Each structure stands twice: as C-alpha cells, then as structure tokens.
XYZ file of C-alpha atoms in Angstrom:
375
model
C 32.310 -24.239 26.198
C 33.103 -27.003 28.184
C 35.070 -24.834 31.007
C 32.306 -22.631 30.749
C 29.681 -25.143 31.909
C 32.345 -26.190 35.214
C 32.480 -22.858 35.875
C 28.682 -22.712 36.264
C 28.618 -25.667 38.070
C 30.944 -24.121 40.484
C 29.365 -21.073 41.059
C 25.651 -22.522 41.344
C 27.067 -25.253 44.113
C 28.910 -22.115 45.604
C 26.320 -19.655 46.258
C 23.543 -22.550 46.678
C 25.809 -23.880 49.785
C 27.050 -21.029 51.205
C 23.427 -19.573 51.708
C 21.548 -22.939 52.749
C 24.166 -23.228 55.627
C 24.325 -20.442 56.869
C 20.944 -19.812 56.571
C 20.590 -23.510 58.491
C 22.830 -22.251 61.253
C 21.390 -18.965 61.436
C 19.770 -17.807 64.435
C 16.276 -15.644 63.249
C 14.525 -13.509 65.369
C 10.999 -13.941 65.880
C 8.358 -11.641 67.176
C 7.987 -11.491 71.225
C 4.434 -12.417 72.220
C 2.352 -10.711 74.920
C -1.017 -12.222 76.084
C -2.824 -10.632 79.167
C -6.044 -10.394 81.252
C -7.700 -9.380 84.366
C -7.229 -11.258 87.017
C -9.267 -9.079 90.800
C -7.599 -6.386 91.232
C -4.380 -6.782 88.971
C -3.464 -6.969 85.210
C -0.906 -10.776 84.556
C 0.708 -10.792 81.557
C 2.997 -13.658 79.863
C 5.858 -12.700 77.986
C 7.041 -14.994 75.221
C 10.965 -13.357 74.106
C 13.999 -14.008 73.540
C 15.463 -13.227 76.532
C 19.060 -14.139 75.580
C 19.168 -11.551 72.598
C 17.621 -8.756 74.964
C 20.246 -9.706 77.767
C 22.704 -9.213 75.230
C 22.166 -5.388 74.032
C 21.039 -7.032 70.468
C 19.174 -4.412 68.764
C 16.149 -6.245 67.471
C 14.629 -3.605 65.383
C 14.151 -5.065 61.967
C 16.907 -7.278 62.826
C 16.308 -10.768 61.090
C 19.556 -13.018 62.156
C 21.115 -12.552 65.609
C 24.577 -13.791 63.993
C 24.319 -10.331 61.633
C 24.223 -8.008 64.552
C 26.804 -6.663 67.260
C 26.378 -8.713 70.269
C 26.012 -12.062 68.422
C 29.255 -13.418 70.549
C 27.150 -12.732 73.702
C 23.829 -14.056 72.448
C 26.016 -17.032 71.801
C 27.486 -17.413 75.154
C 23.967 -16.850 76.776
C 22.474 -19.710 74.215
C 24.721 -22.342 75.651
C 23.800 -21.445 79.434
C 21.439 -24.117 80.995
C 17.678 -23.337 81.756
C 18.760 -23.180 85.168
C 21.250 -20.595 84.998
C 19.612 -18.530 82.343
C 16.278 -18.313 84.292
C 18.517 -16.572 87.687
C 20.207 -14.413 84.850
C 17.257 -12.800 83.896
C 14.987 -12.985 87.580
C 18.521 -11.047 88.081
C 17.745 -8.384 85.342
C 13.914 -8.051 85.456
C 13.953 -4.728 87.162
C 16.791 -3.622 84.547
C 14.613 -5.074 81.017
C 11.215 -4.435 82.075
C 12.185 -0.760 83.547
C 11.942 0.076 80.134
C 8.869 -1.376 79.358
C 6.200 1.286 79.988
C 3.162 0.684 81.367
C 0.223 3.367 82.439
C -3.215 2.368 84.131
C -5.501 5.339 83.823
C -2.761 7.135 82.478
C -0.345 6.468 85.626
C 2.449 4.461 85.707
C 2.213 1.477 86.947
C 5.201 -1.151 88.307
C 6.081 -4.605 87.045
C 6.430 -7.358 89.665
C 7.793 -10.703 88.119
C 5.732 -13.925 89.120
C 7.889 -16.617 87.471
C 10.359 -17.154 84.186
C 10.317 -20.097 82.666
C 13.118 -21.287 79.692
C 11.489 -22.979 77.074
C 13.579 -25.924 75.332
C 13.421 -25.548 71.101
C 12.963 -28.987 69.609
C 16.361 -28.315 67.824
C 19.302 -26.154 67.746
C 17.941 -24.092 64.555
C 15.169 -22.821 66.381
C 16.066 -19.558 68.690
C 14.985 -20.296 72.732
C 12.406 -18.692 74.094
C 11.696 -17.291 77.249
C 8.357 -17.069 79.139
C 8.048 -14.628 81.831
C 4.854 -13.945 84.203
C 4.590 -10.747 85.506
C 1.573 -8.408 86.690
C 0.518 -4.894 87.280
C -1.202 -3.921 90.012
C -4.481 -1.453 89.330
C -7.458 -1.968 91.381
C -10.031 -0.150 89.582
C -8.462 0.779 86.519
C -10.311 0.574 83.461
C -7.299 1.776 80.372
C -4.037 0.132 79.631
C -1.207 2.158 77.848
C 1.935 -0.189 76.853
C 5.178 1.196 75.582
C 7.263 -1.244 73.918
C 10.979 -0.343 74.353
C 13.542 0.660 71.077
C 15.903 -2.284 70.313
C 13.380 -4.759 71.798
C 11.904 -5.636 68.581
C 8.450 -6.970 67.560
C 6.081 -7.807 69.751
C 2.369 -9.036 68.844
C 0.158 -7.915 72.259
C -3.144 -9.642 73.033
C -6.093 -9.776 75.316
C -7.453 -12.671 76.700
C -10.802 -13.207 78.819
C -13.092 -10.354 77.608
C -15.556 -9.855 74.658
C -14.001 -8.263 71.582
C -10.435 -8.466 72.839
C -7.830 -6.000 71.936
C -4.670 -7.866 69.471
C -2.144 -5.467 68.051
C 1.456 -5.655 66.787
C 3.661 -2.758 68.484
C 7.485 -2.321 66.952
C 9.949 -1.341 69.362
C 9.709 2.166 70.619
C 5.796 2.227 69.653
C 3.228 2.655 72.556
C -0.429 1.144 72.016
C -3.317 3.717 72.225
C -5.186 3.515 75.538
C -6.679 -0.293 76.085
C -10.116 -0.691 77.569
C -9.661 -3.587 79.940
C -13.468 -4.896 79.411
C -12.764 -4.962 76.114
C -14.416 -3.748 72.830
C -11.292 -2.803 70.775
C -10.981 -5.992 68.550
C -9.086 -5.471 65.105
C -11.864 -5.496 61.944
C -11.690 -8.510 60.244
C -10.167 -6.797 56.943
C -7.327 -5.640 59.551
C -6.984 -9.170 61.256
C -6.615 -10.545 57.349
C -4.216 -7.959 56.370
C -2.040 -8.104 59.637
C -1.548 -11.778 59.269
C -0.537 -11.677 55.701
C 2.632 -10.335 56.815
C 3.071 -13.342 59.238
C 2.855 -15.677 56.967
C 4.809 -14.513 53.975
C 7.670 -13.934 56.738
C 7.676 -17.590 57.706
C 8.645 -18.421 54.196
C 10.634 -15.329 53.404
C 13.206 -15.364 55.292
C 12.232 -17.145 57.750
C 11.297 -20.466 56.619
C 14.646 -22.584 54.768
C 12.970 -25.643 55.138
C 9.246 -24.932 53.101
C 12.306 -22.813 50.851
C 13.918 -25.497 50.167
C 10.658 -28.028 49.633
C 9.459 -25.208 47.133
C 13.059 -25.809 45.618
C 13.063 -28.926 44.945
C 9.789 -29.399 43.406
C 11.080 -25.990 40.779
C 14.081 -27.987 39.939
C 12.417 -31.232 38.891
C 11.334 -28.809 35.797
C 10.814 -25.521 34.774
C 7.538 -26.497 32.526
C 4.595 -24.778 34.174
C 2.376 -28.085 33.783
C 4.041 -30.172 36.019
C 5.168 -27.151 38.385
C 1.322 -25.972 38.521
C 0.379 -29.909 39.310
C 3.235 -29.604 42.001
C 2.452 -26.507 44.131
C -1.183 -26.927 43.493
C -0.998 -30.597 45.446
C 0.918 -29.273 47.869
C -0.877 -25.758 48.328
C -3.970 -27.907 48.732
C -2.624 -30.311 51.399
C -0.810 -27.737 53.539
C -4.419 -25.562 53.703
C -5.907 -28.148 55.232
C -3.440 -29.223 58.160
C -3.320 -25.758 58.454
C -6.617 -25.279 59.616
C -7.071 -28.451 61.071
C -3.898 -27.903 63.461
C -5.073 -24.323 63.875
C -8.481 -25.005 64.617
C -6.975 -27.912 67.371
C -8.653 -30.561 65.751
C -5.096 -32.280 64.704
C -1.942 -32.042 67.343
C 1.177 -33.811 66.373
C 4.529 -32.881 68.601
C 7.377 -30.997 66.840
C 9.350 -33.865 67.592
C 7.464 -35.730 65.169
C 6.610 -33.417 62.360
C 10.044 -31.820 62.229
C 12.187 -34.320 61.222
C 9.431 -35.837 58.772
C 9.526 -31.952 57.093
C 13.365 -32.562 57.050
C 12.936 -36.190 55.268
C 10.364 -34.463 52.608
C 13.230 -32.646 51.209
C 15.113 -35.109 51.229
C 13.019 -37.605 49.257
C 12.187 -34.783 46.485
C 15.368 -33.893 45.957
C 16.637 -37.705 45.730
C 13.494 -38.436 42.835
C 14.654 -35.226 41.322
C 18.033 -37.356 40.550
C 16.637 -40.253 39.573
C 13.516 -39.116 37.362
C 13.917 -37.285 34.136
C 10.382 -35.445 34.709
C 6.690 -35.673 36.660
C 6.213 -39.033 37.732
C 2.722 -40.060 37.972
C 3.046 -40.440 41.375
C 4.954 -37.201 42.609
C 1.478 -35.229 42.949
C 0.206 -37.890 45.378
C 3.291 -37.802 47.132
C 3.766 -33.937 47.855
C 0.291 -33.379 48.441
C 1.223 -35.784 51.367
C 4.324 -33.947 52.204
C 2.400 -31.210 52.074
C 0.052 -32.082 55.078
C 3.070 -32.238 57.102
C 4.253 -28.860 55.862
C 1.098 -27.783 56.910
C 1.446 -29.021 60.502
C 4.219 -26.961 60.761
C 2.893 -23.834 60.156
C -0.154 -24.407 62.641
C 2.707 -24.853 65.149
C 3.972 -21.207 64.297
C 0.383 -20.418 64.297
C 0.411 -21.989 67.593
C 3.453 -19.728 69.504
C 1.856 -16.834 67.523
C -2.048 -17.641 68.352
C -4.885 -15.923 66.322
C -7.587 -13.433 67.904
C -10.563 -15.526 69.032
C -12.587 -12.667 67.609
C -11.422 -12.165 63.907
C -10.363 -16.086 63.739
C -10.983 -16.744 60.185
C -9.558 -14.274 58.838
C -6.806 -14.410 60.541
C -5.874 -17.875 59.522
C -6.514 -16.709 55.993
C -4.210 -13.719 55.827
C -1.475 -16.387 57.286
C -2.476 -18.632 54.261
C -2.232 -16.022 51.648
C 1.069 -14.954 53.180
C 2.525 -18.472 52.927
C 0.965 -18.758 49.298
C 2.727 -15.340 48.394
C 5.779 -16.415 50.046
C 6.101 -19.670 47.924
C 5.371 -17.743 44.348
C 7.864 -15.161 45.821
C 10.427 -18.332 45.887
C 9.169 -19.586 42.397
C 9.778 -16.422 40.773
C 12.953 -15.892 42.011
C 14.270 -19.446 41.017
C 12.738 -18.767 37.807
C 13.953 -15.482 37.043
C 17.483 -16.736 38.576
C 18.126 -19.609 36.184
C 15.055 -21.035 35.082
C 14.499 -18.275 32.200
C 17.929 -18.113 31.410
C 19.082 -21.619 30.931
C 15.591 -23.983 31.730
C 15.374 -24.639 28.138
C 19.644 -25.723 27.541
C 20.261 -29.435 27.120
C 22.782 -28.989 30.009
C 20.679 -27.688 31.813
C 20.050 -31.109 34.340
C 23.300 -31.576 34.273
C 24.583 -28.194 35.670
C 21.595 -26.981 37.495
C 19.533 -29.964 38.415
C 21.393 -32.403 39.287
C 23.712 -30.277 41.507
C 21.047 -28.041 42.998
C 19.168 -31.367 44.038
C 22.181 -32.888 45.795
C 22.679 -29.978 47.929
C 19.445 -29.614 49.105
C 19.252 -33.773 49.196
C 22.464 -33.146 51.703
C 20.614 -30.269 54.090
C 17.636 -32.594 54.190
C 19.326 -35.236 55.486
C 21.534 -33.623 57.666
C 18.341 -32.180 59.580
C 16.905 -35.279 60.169
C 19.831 -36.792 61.894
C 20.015 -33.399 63.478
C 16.023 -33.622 64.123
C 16.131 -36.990 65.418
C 19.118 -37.611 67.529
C 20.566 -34.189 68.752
C-alpha cells in the first residue's frame, strides 16, 4: 500500500509539472483585432496581430500554442528580433501579408497602403508580442465595406469606430464579412453581443488563462467540501465582477506591471496557506475576495486589447463574465472529477494530493513574480 501511495505521488507531481510548465512557457495565440473608421475620403484601419506568427507561415486556424505548430522554430527566431528590426521585416512584407487580405468598396477592390507599424513590448515573456499596423483604403464616395480575412491568418474580431450603431463582428480565417455600411446601422443585438463574448471569456480561462487556472487550483485543493469551496469561489467570483467592470468601464487603471506580478504572488500565498492550514481559515474568504479584485484587473486588461462595442456595452461585459464564471466551474469540475471524487475523502489524501499539488503551484507562483518583476 505504501508503494502504491509513492507511486501516486509520482505521477500527480509528474503530470501536474509537466503541464504547468509548459503551459507557462507556451506561446498562445490570441485573436487579431481590427478597429476602423472614416476618415474624408479614405477608410484607416489598425491592425492588432501577431505579426511574427504570420511572417512565419504559422497556420493560425484553431491553432492555440505557436510551439504545437510547424513553423514554431521560425516564430521563435522572429520573437527574439528587436522592435527595430521586426518593424522593417514586416514594412518589408506588407504588400506580401496584406495582398491576401481582401478588401471591396462598393463591391471593387480596393488597395492597402501601410501608414505606420508599430511593435508592441508584452509586460513579460509569457505573453505573445503584438504588432500594430496602420493602414488605409482609399474610397472617396463609397458607402459598403466587404473584408476577407485570409485562411491560416486566424481570428480576428473587426470593429467600427466613429458612427452610430457600429458594425463589431468576429471573422475566422478564410471568412469574408457581409457588405458593411460605412454610416453605420449594423450593430450586433444585444443577445448576440452577450453570446459572442461568452466565448471570450471562457477562452481566457480555458486554455488560455494558467494563472486564474492555477488560483482556481489552489483554492480546490485546500478541500474538496463544497462549504468552504462555495465560500471560496463565491468571494472571489464577487471581487473579480467588480474590478471587472470598474477597469472595463475606465473608472480603475492599474499598469500590467503592477497587477501582474501581484496575480503571480496570489498563487503563491494560497498555495503556501494550503500547506500550513488543515482547512478554511476564517480569514481565507477576506483574503481571496481581495485577490480576487486583482484577478479582476486582469481580465479588464484583456477586455482592454479586445475592447467591447460601445453600442451593446453591457452585455458585452456580461457574456465575458459568464464566460470566465463557466471557465472556472469548467476547472472545478475537472479537478473534482480528476481526484477529488476519487480519493477527496482518503486520510492520505493531504498527504499525496495536497500537499504536493500546493507546492508545485506554490513554485510557478513564485517563479512568475521574479519573472514579473525583474525580467
């Protein structure tokens, strides 16, 4: 029995630290973002992409880690070029990328011209680089807009800016948007601005999001009785709704710089109480519904690169909150179903599971906040 319980100590610690670092070296792939407007007599548009995955032939297309697909090498290589060099590398291969990104005025093609690119520094290594390019179409009186978003280019979420009831859509590569009415009046419903962000959100946990994964973790390890679990997530469901909405409304704004490695020292202090306490402290409510405003902060900033349509606002943010919610029972259930239903109720099971589980996670925390704070 007693070789039984190393060996399922070994393989817990195993499979626990082979997927929390490689998920915490991974490189995911996020959604491009398009915002554009009228400007006299031409169209501008801002690209937000990942312009070192697109340079590299990476084939984006329900693609969730760069290091899973052909091309990583080179996506690699293009990741450790300066901003200086990778902003000439892709003025250099505009004509080449955006050739393949159809546009039609009226229902005739129109040209890109590129205005500027500008390399956008992550505030850590974990975090894929993004890549802001201006660029504009030229159509004097034109009163449509037809975009074709190329195969292998991935996601990209398109909106319209300056105009009543703005058009905000989510095209996956090789899709084309129906024809655009530049003065606007195609806004999504607010049902369909709820149910397009749920998606968002739930992503940003699942896969997406190690760090709230591993947060949700640690509070399921301290124990598998549903009391103090429901006193847990509750706290910290509460907490994060309401940084969520402050940060997304703009009435809160602290830098990444700040919030991330605080996220990264949440983990760590759960998973450390986890070793030292033997069940719910009184305090441990109080102190992840505080941990949870900062979680919160951080997905207003995701909010933030994504934006929300000015028309359908609140329900937007909503759908985003129900997808984080889902996301987060998602990573309950699994935990449970994994071990906690299975071997929750064994006297060994702090010993094996607990205790182990918490150390690992104690160890990712706290390598992120050196990681956070000095690199």
């Amino acid at each position: 029995m007693r070789g039984f319980f190393m060996w399922l100590r070994l393989a817990f610690l195993t499979v626990m630290s082979s997927l929390l670092v490689q998920g915490a070296l991974a490189h995911e792939v996020t959604p491009g973002i398009a915002n554009f407007q009228r400007q006299g007599d031409a169209l501008t548009f801002e690209f937000r992409l990942n312009a070192e995955a697109i340079l590299a032939g990476i084939d984006l297309d329900g693609l969730e880690d760069t290091n899973a697909a052909p091309g990583a090498g080179a996506y690699d290589d293009l990741r450790a070029q300066s901003p200086e060099a990778l902003t000439q590398l892709v003025t250099t291969a505009f004509p080449r990328l955006f050739g393949q990104v159809q546009a039609e005025l009226d229902g005739q093609p129109a040209v890109w011209t590129l205005q500027e690119v500008e390399v956008l520094q992550p505030p850590s290594d974990e975090l894929a680089r993004a890549t802001v390019l201006s660029a504009i179409l030229t159509g004097a009186q034109a009163q449509e807009l037809t975009l074709t978003w190329p195969k292998g280019y991935g996601t990209l979420i398109l909106r319209q800016n300056g105009v009543q009831t703005a058009y905000t859509g989510t095209l996956q590569g090789g899709a084309s948007t129906e024809a655009i009415p530049l003065a606007g009046g195609q806004s999504p419903s607010a049902l369909g601005a709820l149910l397009q962000y749920i998606p968002v959100g739930f992503d940003h946990i699942l896969p997406k999001g190690l760090d709230h994964i591993l947060f949700v973790l640690g509070l399921f390890l301290l124990s598998t009785r549903m009391r103090a679990l429901i006193w847990q997530i509750s706290a910290f469901t509460l907490a994060h709704t309401v940084t969520l909405a402050a940060g997304a409304l703009g009435w809160v704004e602290v830098p990444g710089s700040v919030v991330e490695p605080l996220i990264a020292a949440s983990i760590c202090f759960v998973a450390i109480e986890n070793i030292l306490a033997k069940g719910l402290t009184p305090w441990r409510p109080v102190v992840v519904f505080g941990f949870g405003l900062l979680h919160g902060l951080g997905f207003a900033s995701v909010l933030e690169d994504f934006g929300l349509p000015e028309a359908q606002f609140i329900p937007a943010l909503v759908g985003f909150n129900i997808g984080v919610e889902l996301g987060q029972l998602t990573v309950i259930a699994i935990a449970f179903l994994t071990v906690g239903a299975w071997f929750g109720g064994k006297p060994w099971y702090r010993h094996v599971i607990i205790i182990p589980g918490s150390l690992i996670i104690a160890f990712i925390g706290a390598y992120w906040v050196l990681e956070r704070v000095f690199f």
